[in-house]
Tab-separated table of C-alpha atoms and ligand atoms in Angstrom:
chain	number	residue	atom	x	y	z
A	1	MET	CA	8.926	-48.797	29.379
A	2	TYR	CA	11.507	-48.540	26.500
A	3	LEU	CA	9.019	-50.353	24.156
A	4	TYR	CA	6.265	-47.853	25.055
A	5	ARG	CA	8.531	-44.878	24.510
A	6	TYR	CA	9.722	-46.302	21.093
A	7	LEU	CA	6.118	-46.889	20.001
A	8	ASP	CA	5.149	-43.383	21.195
A	9	MET	CA	7.938	-41.886	19.063
A	10	GLN	CA	6.989	-43.883	16.024
A	11	LEU	CA	3.376	-42.734	16.466
A	12	ASN	CA	4.422	-39.169	16.817
A	13	GLU	CA	6.620	-39.386	13.628
A	14	TYR	CA	3.743	-40.815	11.725
A	15	MET	CA	1.334	-38.281	12.873
A	16	ASN	CA	3.775	-35.356	12.108
A	17	LYS	CA	4.216	-36.837	8.605
A	18	LYS	CA	0.552	-37.083	8.190
A	19	VAL	CA	0.160	-33.536	9.296
A	20	THR	CA	2.760	-32.073	6.926
A	21	ALA	CA	1.435	-34.198	4.063
A	22	VAL	CA	-1.985	-32.493	4.300
A	23	THR	CA	-2.460	-29.829	1.782
A	24	LYS	CA	-2.125	-26.346	3.296
A	25	ARG	CA	-4.652	-23.793	2.053
A	26	ILE	CA	-3.135	-20.419	1.954
A	27	VAL	CA	-5.419	-17.555	1.093
A	28	PHE	CA	-4.405	-13.901	0.204
A	29	LEU	CA	-7.219	-11.483	0.672
A	30	GLY	CA	-6.559	-8.785	-1.894
A	31	GLY	CA	-4.789	-9.038	-5.196
A	32	GLY	CA	-2.768	-5.919	-5.099
A	33	THR	CA	0.870	-5.349	-4.439
A	34	GLY	CA	0.992	-7.579	-1.261
A	35	GLY	CA	-1.324	-10.309	-2.614
A	36	VAL	CA	0.440	-10.704	-5.969
A	37	ILE	CA	3.965	-10.704	-4.493
A	38	GLY	CA	3.063	-13.037	-1.749
A	39	ALA	CA	1.218	-15.469	-3.988
A	40	LEU	CA	3.973	-15.487	-6.581
A	41	THR	CA	6.650	-15.994	-3.867
A	42	LEU	CA	4.731	-19.082	-2.584
A	43	ALA	CA	4.121	-20.374	-6.012
A	44	GLU	CA	7.763	-20.314	-6.756
A	45	ALA	CA	8.626	-22.198	-3.502
A	46	LYS	CA	5.922	-24.613	-4.232
A	47	LYS	CA	7.446	-25.445	-7.612
A	48	LYS	CA	11.034	-25.411	-6.447
A	49	HIS	CA	10.498	-27.831	-3.388
A	50	GLY	CA	7.453	-29.670	-4.475
A	51	LEU	CA	5.261	-28.418	-1.555
A	52	ASP	CA	1.743	-29.549	-1.023
A	53	LEU	CA	0.140	-26.051	-1.122
A	54	GLU	CA	-3.035	-24.636	-2.363
A	55	ILE	CA	-2.686	-20.895	-3.013
A	56	THR	CA	-5.776	-18.661	-3.518
A	57	VAL	CA	-6.001	-15.001	-4.223
A	58	ILE	CA	-9.434	-13.284	-3.616
A	59	ASN	CA	-9.730	-9.862	-5.322
A	60	LYS	CA	-12.755	-7.815	-5.696
A	61	ASP	CA	-12.257	-6.911	-9.281
A	62	GLU	CA	-10.810	-8.460	-12.307
A	63	TRP	CA	-7.740	-6.151	-12.519
A	64	HIS	CA	-4.473	-6.082	-10.589
A	65	TYR	CA	-3.484	-2.404	-10.583
A	66	MET	CA	-0.262	-0.611	-10.205
A	67	PRO	CA	-1.460	2.557	-8.285
A	68	PRO	CA	1.856	4.663	-8.816
A	69	LEU	CA	0.965	4.875	-12.534
A	70	TRP	CA	-2.267	6.655	-11.794
A	71	MET	CA	-0.145	9.829	-11.468
A	72	ASP	CA	0.731	9.368	-15.232
A	73	VAL	CA	-2.994	8.926	-15.994
A	74	ALA	CA	-3.928	12.140	-14.147
A	75	ILE	CA	-1.182	14.302	-15.539
A	76	GLU	CA	0.022	12.767	-18.765
A	77	GLY	CA	-3.283	11.031	-19.889
A	78	LEU	CA	-1.662	7.602	-19.860
A	79	PRO	CA	-4.306	5.096	-20.887
A	80	ILE	CA	-5.881	3.247	-17.761
A	81	GLU	CA	-5.151	-0.150	-19.555
A	82	LYS	CA	-1.349	0.586	-19.094
A	83	THR	CA	-1.778	0.627	-15.293
A	84	ARG	CA	-3.395	-2.820	-14.826
A	85	ALA	CA	-3.346	-6.479	-15.797
A	86	PRO	CA	-5.850	-9.311	-15.454
A	87	ILE	CA	-5.691	-10.833	-11.974
A	88	LYS	CA	-6.809	-14.129	-13.515
A	89	ASN	CA	-3.468	-14.487	-15.193
A	90	LEU	CA	-2.023	-15.509	-11.771
A	91	GLU	CA	-3.438	-18.931	-12.552
A	92	LYS	CA	-0.704	-19.543	-15.069
A	93	TYR	CA	1.621	-19.673	-12.010
A	94	GLY	CA	-0.654	-22.298	-10.220
A	95	VAL	CA	-2.484	-19.730	-8.143
A	96	LYS	CA	-6.210	-20.103	-7.943
A	97	VAL	CA	-8.045	-16.770	-8.402
A	98	ILE	CA	-11.450	-15.860	-7.027
A	99	VAL	CA	-12.898	-12.497	-8.343
A	100	ASN	CA	-15.351	-11.562	-5.635
A	101	GLU	CA	-15.666	-9.276	-2.790
A	102	ALA	CA	-14.924	-10.409	0.760
A	103	THR	CA	-17.592	-9.267	3.205
A	104	LYS	CA	-16.452	-10.902	6.517
A	105	VAL	CA	-13.500	-12.644	7.935
A	106	ASN	CA	-14.250	-15.249	10.517
A	107	PRO	CA	-11.065	-16.027	12.352
A	108	ASP	CA	-12.435	-18.608	14.725
A	109	GLU	CA	-14.031	-20.658	11.813
A	110	ARG	CA	-10.985	-19.924	9.631
A	111	ASN	CA	-12.956	-18.824	6.594
A	112	VAL	CA	-13.711	-15.781	4.509
A	113	GLU	CA	-17.206	-14.877	3.490
A	114	LEU	CA	-17.843	-13.466	-0.029
A	115	ALA	CA	-20.462	-11.177	-1.468
A	116	ASP	CA	-22.127	-14.124	-3.249
A	117	GLY	CA	-22.729	-15.899	0.099
A	118	SER	CA	-19.995	-18.484	-0.504
A	119	LYS	CA	-17.190	-19.158	2.036
A	120	VAL	CA	-13.564	-19.764	1.434
A	121	GLU	CA	-11.772	-21.964	4.070
A	122	TYR	CA	-8.195	-21.371	4.873
A	123	ASP	CA	-5.284	-22.857	7.011
A	124	TYR	CA	-3.404	-19.456	6.768
A	125	LEU	CA	-4.670	-16.046	5.697
A	126	PHE	CA	-2.789	-13.116	4.504
A	127	LEU	CA	-4.606	-9.751	4.725
A	128	THR	CA	-3.332	-7.609	1.790
A	129	LEU	CA	-6.338	-5.364	1.230
A	130	GLY	CA	-4.622	-1.849	1.091
A	131	LEU	CA	-6.072	1.204	2.596
A	132	ARG	CA	-9.492	2.680	1.750
A	133	ASN	CA	-10.013	6.397	0.661
A	134	GLY	CA	-11.857	7.818	3.736
A	135	TRP	CA	-13.330	10.871	1.978
A	136	GLU	CA	-16.322	10.750	4.495
A	137	ALA	CA	-14.026	11.770	7.296
A	138	TYR	CA	-14.462	15.537	6.650
A	139	PRO	CA	-17.653	17.494	5.544
A	140	GLY	CA	-17.537	18.304	1.888
A	141	LEU	CA	-14.391	16.288	1.040
A	142	ALA	CA	-16.236	13.569	-0.888
A	143	ASP	CA	-18.015	15.877	-3.352
A	144	GLU	CA	-15.326	18.389	-4.182
A	145	GLY	CA	-11.882	18.228	-5.681
A	146	TYR	CA	-9.917	15.897	-7.810
A	147	HIS	CA	-7.491	13.019	-7.030
A	148	ASN	CA	-5.842	10.046	-8.506
A	149	TYR	CA	-6.175	7.453	-5.878
A	150	ASP	CA	-8.435	5.208	-7.916
A	151	PRO	CA	-8.461	4.551	-11.674
A	152	ASP	CA	-11.801	6.373	-12.461
A	153	ALA	CA	-10.840	9.424	-10.418
A	154	ALA	CA	-7.381	9.501	-12.216
A	155	GLN	CA	-9.145	9.840	-15.622
A	156	GLU	CA	-11.678	12.499	-14.354
A	157	PHE	CA	-8.600	14.424	-13.023
A	158	HIS	CA	-7.042	14.367	-16.403
A	159	LYS	CA	-10.001	15.747	-18.099
A	160	ALA	CA	-10.218	18.536	-15.465
A	161	LEU	CA	-6.549	19.389	-15.900
A	162	MET	CA	-6.900	19.731	-19.631
A	163	ALA	CA	-9.807	22.034	-19.154
A	164	PHE	CA	-8.052	24.150	-16.504
A	165	LYS	CA	-7.484	27.704	-17.674
A	166	GLY	CA	-5.189	28.755	-14.795
A	167	GLY	CA	-5.570	30.323	-11.239
A	168	LYS	CA	-5.044	28.899	-7.812
A	169	VAL	CA	-4.307	25.160	-7.430
A	170	THR	CA	-4.648	23.986	-3.864
A	171	ILE	CA	-3.315	20.593	-2.919
A	172	LEU	CA	-4.840	19.443	0.414
A	173	VAL	CA	-3.193	16.865	2.699
A	174	PRO	CA	-5.853	16.477	5.470
A	175	GLU	CA	-3.839	14.286	7.843
A	176	VAL	CA	-0.890	12.067	8.415
A	177	PRO	CA	0.074	9.523	7.550
A	178	PHE	CA	-1.386	9.426	4.044
A	179	ARG	CA	-1.339	6.711	1.434
A	180	CYS	CA	2.104	6.537	-0.147
A	181	GLY	CA	4.403	8.658	1.995
A	182	ILE	CA	5.846	11.005	-0.516
A	183	TYR	CA	2.998	11.295	-3.006
A	184	PRO	CA	1.650	14.815	-2.524
A	185	ILE	CA	5.062	16.479	-2.742
A	186	GLU	CA	5.973	14.266	-5.805
A	187	PHE	CA	2.580	15.231	-7.345
A	188	ALA	CA	2.972	18.850	-6.727
A	189	THR	CA	6.353	19.052	-8.428
A	190	VAL	CA	5.218	17.008	-11.445
A	191	LEU	CA	2.171	19.223	-11.679
A	192	GLY	CA	4.228	22.310	-11.474
A	193	TYR	CA	6.250	21.067	-14.398
A	194	LYS	CA	3.207	20.085	-16.348
A	195	LEU	CA	1.474	23.480	-15.979
A	196	LYS	CA	4.730	25.241	-17.097
A	197	VAL	CA	4.845	23.109	-20.220
A	198	LEU	CA	1.247	23.711	-21.068
A	199	GLY	CA	1.988	27.440	-20.442
A	200	ILE	CA	-0.833	27.719	-17.916
A	201	ASP	CA	-0.492	30.523	-15.415
A	202	ALA	CA	-1.171	29.066	-12.056
A	203	LYS	CA	-0.059	29.246	-8.450
A	204	ILE	CA	0.279	25.937	-6.540
A	205	THR	CA	-0.218	25.855	-2.794
A	206	LEU	CA	0.268	22.680	-0.637
A	207	LEU	CA	-1.635	22.566	2.517
A	208	SER	CA	0.272	20.300	4.941
A	209	PRO	CA	-0.669	19.349	8.482
A	210	LYS	CA	1.708	20.842	11.018
A	211	MET	CA	4.460	18.394	11.906
A	212	PRO	CA	6.912	18.375	14.890
A	213	ASN	CA	9.192	21.440	15.168
A	214	GLY	CA	6.569	23.314	12.937
A	215	MET	CA	7.766	21.329	9.794
A	216	ASP	CA	5.628	20.151	6.920
A	217	ILE	CA	5.121	16.649	5.461
A	218	THR	CA	8.708	16.253	4.339
A	219	TRP	CA	9.635	16.119	8.010
A	220	GLY	CA	10.066	12.246	8.127
A	221	LEU	CA	12.198	12.106	4.867
A	222	GLY	CA	15.309	13.580	6.336
A	223	PRO	CA	17.430	16.521	5.235
A	224	ASP	CA	18.912	15.075	1.970
A	225	ILE	CA	15.516	14.261	0.432
A	226	ARG	CA	13.864	17.522	1.926
A	227	LYS	CA	16.667	19.445	0.110
A	228	LEU	CA	15.824	17.760	-3.219
A	229	TRP	CA	12.035	18.634	-2.791
A	230	GLY	CA	12.855	22.083	-1.715
A	231	LYS	CA	14.713	22.606	-5.014
A	232	TYR	CA	11.632	21.811	-7.099
A	233	MET	CA	9.327	23.651	-4.835
A	234	ALA	CA	11.346	26.771	-5.352
A	235	LYS	CA	11.577	26.035	-9.217
A	236	PHE	CA	7.926	25.839	-9.677
A	237	ASN	CA	7.149	28.512	-7.094
A	238	ILE	CA	5.071	25.989	-4.919
A	239	GLU	CA	4.069	27.445	-1.580
A	240	VAL	CA	3.642	25.201	1.395
A	241	LYS	CA	1.206	26.311	4.179
A	242	LEU	CA	0.842	24.528	7.482
A	243	HIS	CA	-2.529	23.796	8.971
A	244	ASP	CA	-3.737	22.692	12.395
A	245	GLY	CA	-6.355	20.296	11.095
A	246	LEU	CA	-9.000	20.261	8.260
A	247	GLU	CA	-12.550	21.200	9.174
A	248	ARG	CA	-14.398	21.105	6.029
A	249	ILE	CA	-14.512	22.104	2.180
A	250	ASP	CA	-16.902	24.850	1.409
A	251	LYS	CA	-17.980	24.058	-2.150
A	252	GLU	CA	-20.076	27.209	-2.498
A	253	LYS	CA	-17.340	29.557	-1.566
A	254	LYS	CA	-14.509	27.281	-2.994
A	255	VAL	CA	-12.533	27.343	0.178
A	256	VAL	CA	-10.750	24.829	2.206
A	257	VAL	CA	-11.581	25.632	5.853
A	258	THR	CA	-8.892	24.573	8.335
A	259	ARG	CA	-8.665	25.398	12.092
A	260	ASN	CA	-6.269	28.211	11.532
A	261	TYR	CA	-7.197	29.687	8.051
A	262	GLU	CA	-9.385	29.373	4.956
A	263	GLU	CA	-7.656	28.666	1.609
A	264	PRO	CA	-9.299	29.390	-1.691
A	265	TYR	CA	-8.939	27.286	-4.795
A	266	ASP	CA	-9.792	27.151	-8.407
A	267	LEU	CA	-8.619	23.563	-8.740
A	268	LEU	CA	-8.723	21.435	-5.555
A	269	VAL	CA	-6.436	18.343	-5.431
A	270	LYS	CA	-7.117	16.228	-2.499
A	271	VAL	CA	-5.279	13.418	-0.719
A	272	PRO	CA	-7.445	10.819	0.888
A	273	PRO	CA	-7.626	10.272	4.701
A	274	PRO	CA	-6.415	6.644	5.235
A	275	ARG	CA	-9.117	4.335	6.547
A	276	PRO	CA	-9.290	0.542	7.129
A	277	PRO	CA	-10.965	-1.698	4.466
A	278	LYS	CA	-14.568	-2.127	5.329
A	279	VAL	CA	-14.263	-5.834	5.742
A	280	LEU	CA	-11.763	-5.336	8.548
A	281	GLU	CA	-13.725	-2.772	10.500
A	282	ASP	CA	-14.141	-4.940	13.425
A	283	PRO	CA	-12.392	-4.693	16.838
A	284	VAL	CA	-10.796	-8.050	16.260
A	285	PHE	CA	-8.717	-6.392	13.343
A	286	LEU	CA	-8.523	-2.735	14.224
A	287	PHE	CA	-5.286	-1.441	15.665
A	288	GLU	CA	-6.447	-0.281	19.200
A	289	HIS	CA	-4.099	2.695	19.389
A	290	ASP	CA	-5.189	4.120	15.954
A	291	LYS	CA	-8.276	2.647	14.360
A	292	ARG	CA	-7.460	3.875	10.966
A	293	PHE	CA	-5.147	0.821	10.713
A	294	VAL	CA	-5.202	-2.898	11.148
A	295	LYS	CA	-3.069	-4.578	13.824
A	296	ALA	CA	-0.148	-6.795	13.188
A	297	ARG	CA	2.781	-7.938	15.414
A	298	PRO	CA	5.876	-6.139	14.308
A	299	ARG	CA	8.106	-9.301	14.671
A	300	ASP	CA	6.317	-11.324	12.001
A	301	PHE	CA	3.306	-9.478	10.897
A	302	ARG	CA	1.007	-11.897	12.458
A	303	HIS	CA	-2.418	-10.982	14.091
A	304	PRO	CA	-1.607	-10.758	17.847
A	305	GLU	CA	-4.219	-13.334	18.716
A	306	TYR	CA	-4.514	-15.420	15.629
A	307	ASP	CA	-1.242	-17.050	14.593
A	308	ASP	CA	-2.725	-18.248	11.339
A	309	ILE	CA	-3.438	-14.678	10.143
A	310	PHE	CA	-0.687	-12.518	8.723
A	311	SER	CA	-1.473	-8.835	7.970
A	312	THR	CA	0.938	-7.279	5.479
A	313	GLY	CA	-1.156	-4.901	3.429
A	314	GLU	CA	-0.716	-1.142	3.576
A	315	HIS	CA	-3.333	-1.036	6.358
A	316	SER	CA	-0.788	-2.737	8.795
A	317	MET	CA	2.309	-0.768	7.963
A	318	PRO	CA	2.003	2.104	10.577
A	319	PRO	CA	1.307	-0.292	13.424
A	320	VAL	CA	4.478	-2.040	12.903
A	321	GLY	CA	6.602	1.221	12.356
A	322	LEU	CA	6.726	1.095	8.576
A	323	GLY	CA	5.557	3.649	5.883
A	324	THR	CA	2.445	3.479	3.888
A	325	ALA	CA	3.989	2.479	0.445
A	326	GLY	CA	4.153	-0.475	-1.827
A	327	VAL	CA	7.847	-0.925	-1.232
A	328	PHE	CA	7.207	-1.660	2.426
A	329	VAL	CA	4.142	-3.930	1.624
A	330	HIS	CA	6.408	-5.846	-0.791
A	331	ALA	CA	9.126	-6.343	1.789
A	332	ALA	CA	6.768	-7.179	4.711
A	333	THR	CA	4.905	-9.698	2.630
A	334	SER	CA	8.018	-11.443	1.426
A	335	LYS	CA	9.270	-11.669	4.970
A	336	ALA	CA	5.992	-13.038	6.375
A	337	VAL	CA	5.618	-15.610	3.509
A	338	ASN	CA	9.109	-16.800	4.148
A	339	ILE	CA	8.500	-17.052	7.920
A	340	LEU	CA	5.511	-19.344	7.106
A	341	LEU	CA	7.571	-21.438	4.501
A	342	GLU	CA	10.314	-22.019	7.107
A	343	GLU	CA	7.841	-22.999	9.854
A	344	LEU	CA	5.961	-25.409	7.606
A	345	TYR	CA	8.511	-26.944	5.469
A	346	GLY	CA	12.023	-25.461	6.607
A	347	VAL	CA	12.444	-23.888	3.083
A	348	GLY	CA	11.965	-20.086	4.011
A	349	GLU	CA	14.558	-17.633	3.139
A	350	VAL	CA	13.844	-15.210	6.001
A	351	HIS	CA	15.753	-12.114	5.841
A	352	GLU	CA	15.454	-8.717	7.625
A	353	PHE	CA	14.788	-5.610	5.665
A	354	THR	CA	17.580	-4.344	3.676
A	355	PRO	CA	17.457	-0.538	2.869
A	356	VAL	CA	14.159	0.008	0.991
A	357	ALA	CA	14.593	1.707	-2.385
A	358	CYS	CA	11.989	3.714	-4.194
A	359	VAL	CA	12.027	5.405	-7.513
A	360	ALA	CA	9.927	8.617	-7.686
A	361	TYR	CA	9.339	11.631	-9.993
A	362	SER	CA	10.766	15.016	-9.071
A	363	GLY	CA	9.502	17.705	-11.398
A	364	ASP	CA	10.797	16.994	-14.880
A	365	LYS	CA	13.133	14.380	-13.476
A	366	GLY	CA	13.085	11.329	-11.298
A	367	PHE	CA	15.205	10.125	-8.480
A	368	LEU	CA	16.217	6.951	-6.454
A	369	GLY	CA	15.561	7.377	-2.787
A	370	VAL	CA	16.707	4.927	-0.131
A	371	CYS	CA	15.331	4.523	3.381
A	372	GLU	CA	17.128	2.522	6.135
A	373	VAL	CA	14.761	0.880	8.437
A	374	GLU	CA	15.731	-1.405	11.306
A	375	PHE	CA	13.895	-3.822	13.570
A	376	ASN	CA	14.823	-3.089	17.173
A	377	GLY	CA	13.150	-6.189	18.701
A	378	GLN	CA	9.932	-4.278	19.201
A	379	MET	CA	9.199	-2.227	16.233
A	380	TYR	CA	10.697	-1.111	12.869
A	381	THR	CA	12.426	2.132	13.329
A	382	TRP	CA	13.411	4.768	10.724
A	383	GLN	CA	17.184	5.382	10.473
A	384	LYS	CA	17.802	7.635	7.563
A	385	CYS	CA	16.661	8.390	3.942
A	386	TYR	CA	18.720	9.794	1.201
A	387	ASN	CA	18.624	10.581	-2.522
A	388	VAL	CA	21.012	8.239	-4.395
A	389	MET	CA	20.638	9.557	-7.849
A	390	GLU	CA	18.567	12.124	-9.658
A	391	SER	CA	18.296	12.357	-13.500
A	392	PHE	CA	15.907	12.406	-16.362
A	393	ALA	CA	16.624	8.698	-16.809
A	394	MET	CA	15.173	7.878	-13.442
A	395	LYS	CA	11.679	8.881	-14.710
A	396	PHE	CA	11.923	6.015	-17.369
A	397	VAL	CA	13.320	3.626	-14.786
A	398	LYS	CA	10.226	4.270	-12.645
A	399	ARG	CA	7.841	3.660	-15.694
A	400	SER	CA	9.652	0.592	-16.833
A	401	PHE	CA	9.840	-0.844	-13.440
A	402	TYR	CA	6.041	-0.749	-13.001
A	403	GLN	CA	5.373	-1.977	-16.598
A	404	GLY	CA	7.640	-4.852	-16.044
A	405	TRP	CA	5.843	-5.644	-12.804
A	406	LEU	CA	2.485	-5.711	-14.815
A	407	ASP	CA	4.060	-7.720	-17.542
A	408	LYS	CA	4.229	-10.760	-15.247
A	409	LEU	CA	0.350	-10.875	-15.605
A	410	ARG	CA	-0.035	-9.758	-19.124
A	411	ILE	CA	0.846	-12.936	-21.149
B	1	LIG	C1	-1.515	7.478	-6.517
B	1	LIG	C2	-0.588	6.472	-5.748
B	1	LIG	C3	0.778	6.506	-6.000
B	1	LIG	C4	1.545	5.643	-5.294
B	1	LIG	N1	2.976	5.685	-5.597
B	1	LIG	C5	3.704	4.862	-4.938
B	1	LIG	C6	5.142	4.734	-5.206
B	1	LIG	O1	5.702	5.505	-6.012
B	1	LIG	N2	5.902	3.828	-4.541
B	1	LIG	C7	5.331	3.008	-3.620
B	1	LIG	O2	6.118	2.325	-3.012
B	1	LIG	N3	4.017	3.079	-3.388
B	1	LIG	C8	3.195	3.892	-3.948
B	1	LIG	N4	1.953	3.861	-3.719
B	1	LIG	C9	1.299	3.021	-2.727
B	1	LIG	C10	1.196	1.651	-3.149
B	1	LIG	O3	0.414	1.487	-4.426
B	1	LIG	C11	0.423	0.832	-2.047
B	1	LIG	O4	1.237	0.942	-0.831
B	1	LIG	C12	0.332	-0.601	-2.278
B	1	LIG	O5	-0.275	-0.911	-3.580
B	1	LIG	C13	-0.482	-1.311	-1.225
B	1	LIG	O6	-0.443	-2.672	-1.282
B	1	LIG	P1	-1.667	-3.623	-0.794
B	1	LIG	O7	-1.386	-4.959	-1.362
B	1	LIG	O8	-1.723	-3.289	0.673
B	1	LIG	O9	-2.914	-3.012	-1.419
B	1	LIG	P2	-3.417	-2.631	-2.845
B	1	LIG	O10	-2.273	-2.797	-3.941
B	1	LIG	O11	-4.168	-1.389	-2.708
B	1	LIG	O12	-4.443	-3.866	-3.153
B	1	LIG	C14	-5.494	-4.076	-2.496
B	1	LIG	C15	-6.421	-5.114	-3.228
B	1	LIG	O13	-7.404	-5.567	-2.497
B	1	LIG	C16	-8.689	-5.565	-3.188
B	1	LIG	N5	-9.710	-5.572	-2.206
B	1	LIG	C17	-9.981	-4.419	-1.407
B	1	LIG	N6	-11.076	-4.775	-0.658
B	1	LIG	C18	-11.433	-5.958	-1.068
B	1	LIG	C19	-12.392	-6.875	-0.582
B	1	LIG	N7	-13.321	-6.562	0.399
B	1	LIG	N8	-12.563	-8.053	-1.203
B	1	LIG	C20	-11.718	-8.449	-2.053
B	1	LIG	N9	-10.644	-7.704	-2.558
B	1	LIG	C21	-10.645	-6.536	-2.044
B	1	LIG	C22	-8.505	-4.286	-4.236
B	1	LIG	O14	-9.316	-4.602	-5.352
B	1	LIG	C23	-7.007	-4.423	-4.517
B	1	LIG	O15	-6.780	-5.135	-5.737
B	1	LIG	C24	0.978	4.733	-4.419
B	1	LIG	C25	-0.322	4.647	-4.214
B	1	LIG	C26	-1.200	5.553	-4.877
B	1	LIG	C27	-2.697	5.448	-4.678
């Protein structure tokens, strides 16, 4: 009996060693904020601990972009090259890069199908695909207006702004949440400043969905940051109008038609309705309570039915209680990667979210905002947000931070 148990234990130990000795294939689908930070975190752990890992990033185009800089493209004319770096340069960190579009994820077969018909097998998959601009959600929205939610559009926007002679600028937020939780207000104040510098006579109106207690989209940011925005809205004479839902854009009449009023425009600036990446538009992945997003378990960002899939892209932030912004994607991906490193090799540095900091523009200045979030055992919950520091220097801090991020892939 004892001999049998001894042999059984030896066999188990041998099998375990064999299992851990097998190379683990970890694939990041999407080489944006989440994919890059996740792959680099794993690559560092691999080097430090000598782990037997194969790390792959699949990205549909050859560039890794830093979207916050597209505001500088649209308003200041920053060259698009300054907002991106070649994704292939991740290879110098020991990460395999595949530049191709994913067309299907097969969780039961543990593979991802690519546009060229090939398949990439994985042991663990991270979904870091960001959100899609869902212009098709409202009639007329795709064909009218300017935005800077993709690189080409940001450049078009700059040309339109330089040709703008003045009049009515309408900034339309069709629905909440939207990509990057503070963007429309940040953009409105920066545009207000730019138009003033250019000496263009314009009136900016921000159309916000009506939030609880009859408030606007600054509702979730807390009184301190609302006060800061309020100061700039007043300074640049930006009016905020609440709407009960967008119906359509009437291109002929140049009006935004909402359920409770029609708003004219000379220059329309639009914020995209958030929609899931096409490749995840499948009940297996869609969050059943709000199909604009992709499901994830708040505890560890895993798919509820597939333990080998983590979903930490912007598409999965609202389902876990976090905001749609790069700072949350960054924190979520770091946590999930460390959970995996701990489970596989006992080397993860798993930590809960510390307050999440974000540097943003405010008119002619910039500020450092902090949001405290807490995991209550079920979900992440907002505690409070506040403005830590506001100054001209913060504008440069923001630019330097993003350029420094891209420099990791520029060598
Ligand atoms: C104008 C703007 C300003 C912003 N400002 C801020 C800010 O100040 N602070 C902040 O924290 N956040 C900001 N954000 C939000 C931030 O950029 C995103 O939250 C973050 O980039 C999301 O990370 P992600 O990894 O989920 O997706 P992304 O960074 O969007 O990357 C997704 C990647 O997946 C690739 N991809 C998509 N589909 C496929 C496919 N089928 N196959 C292969 N590859 C695919 C894309 O090419 C892309 O590289 C801003 C966003 C925008 C658009």
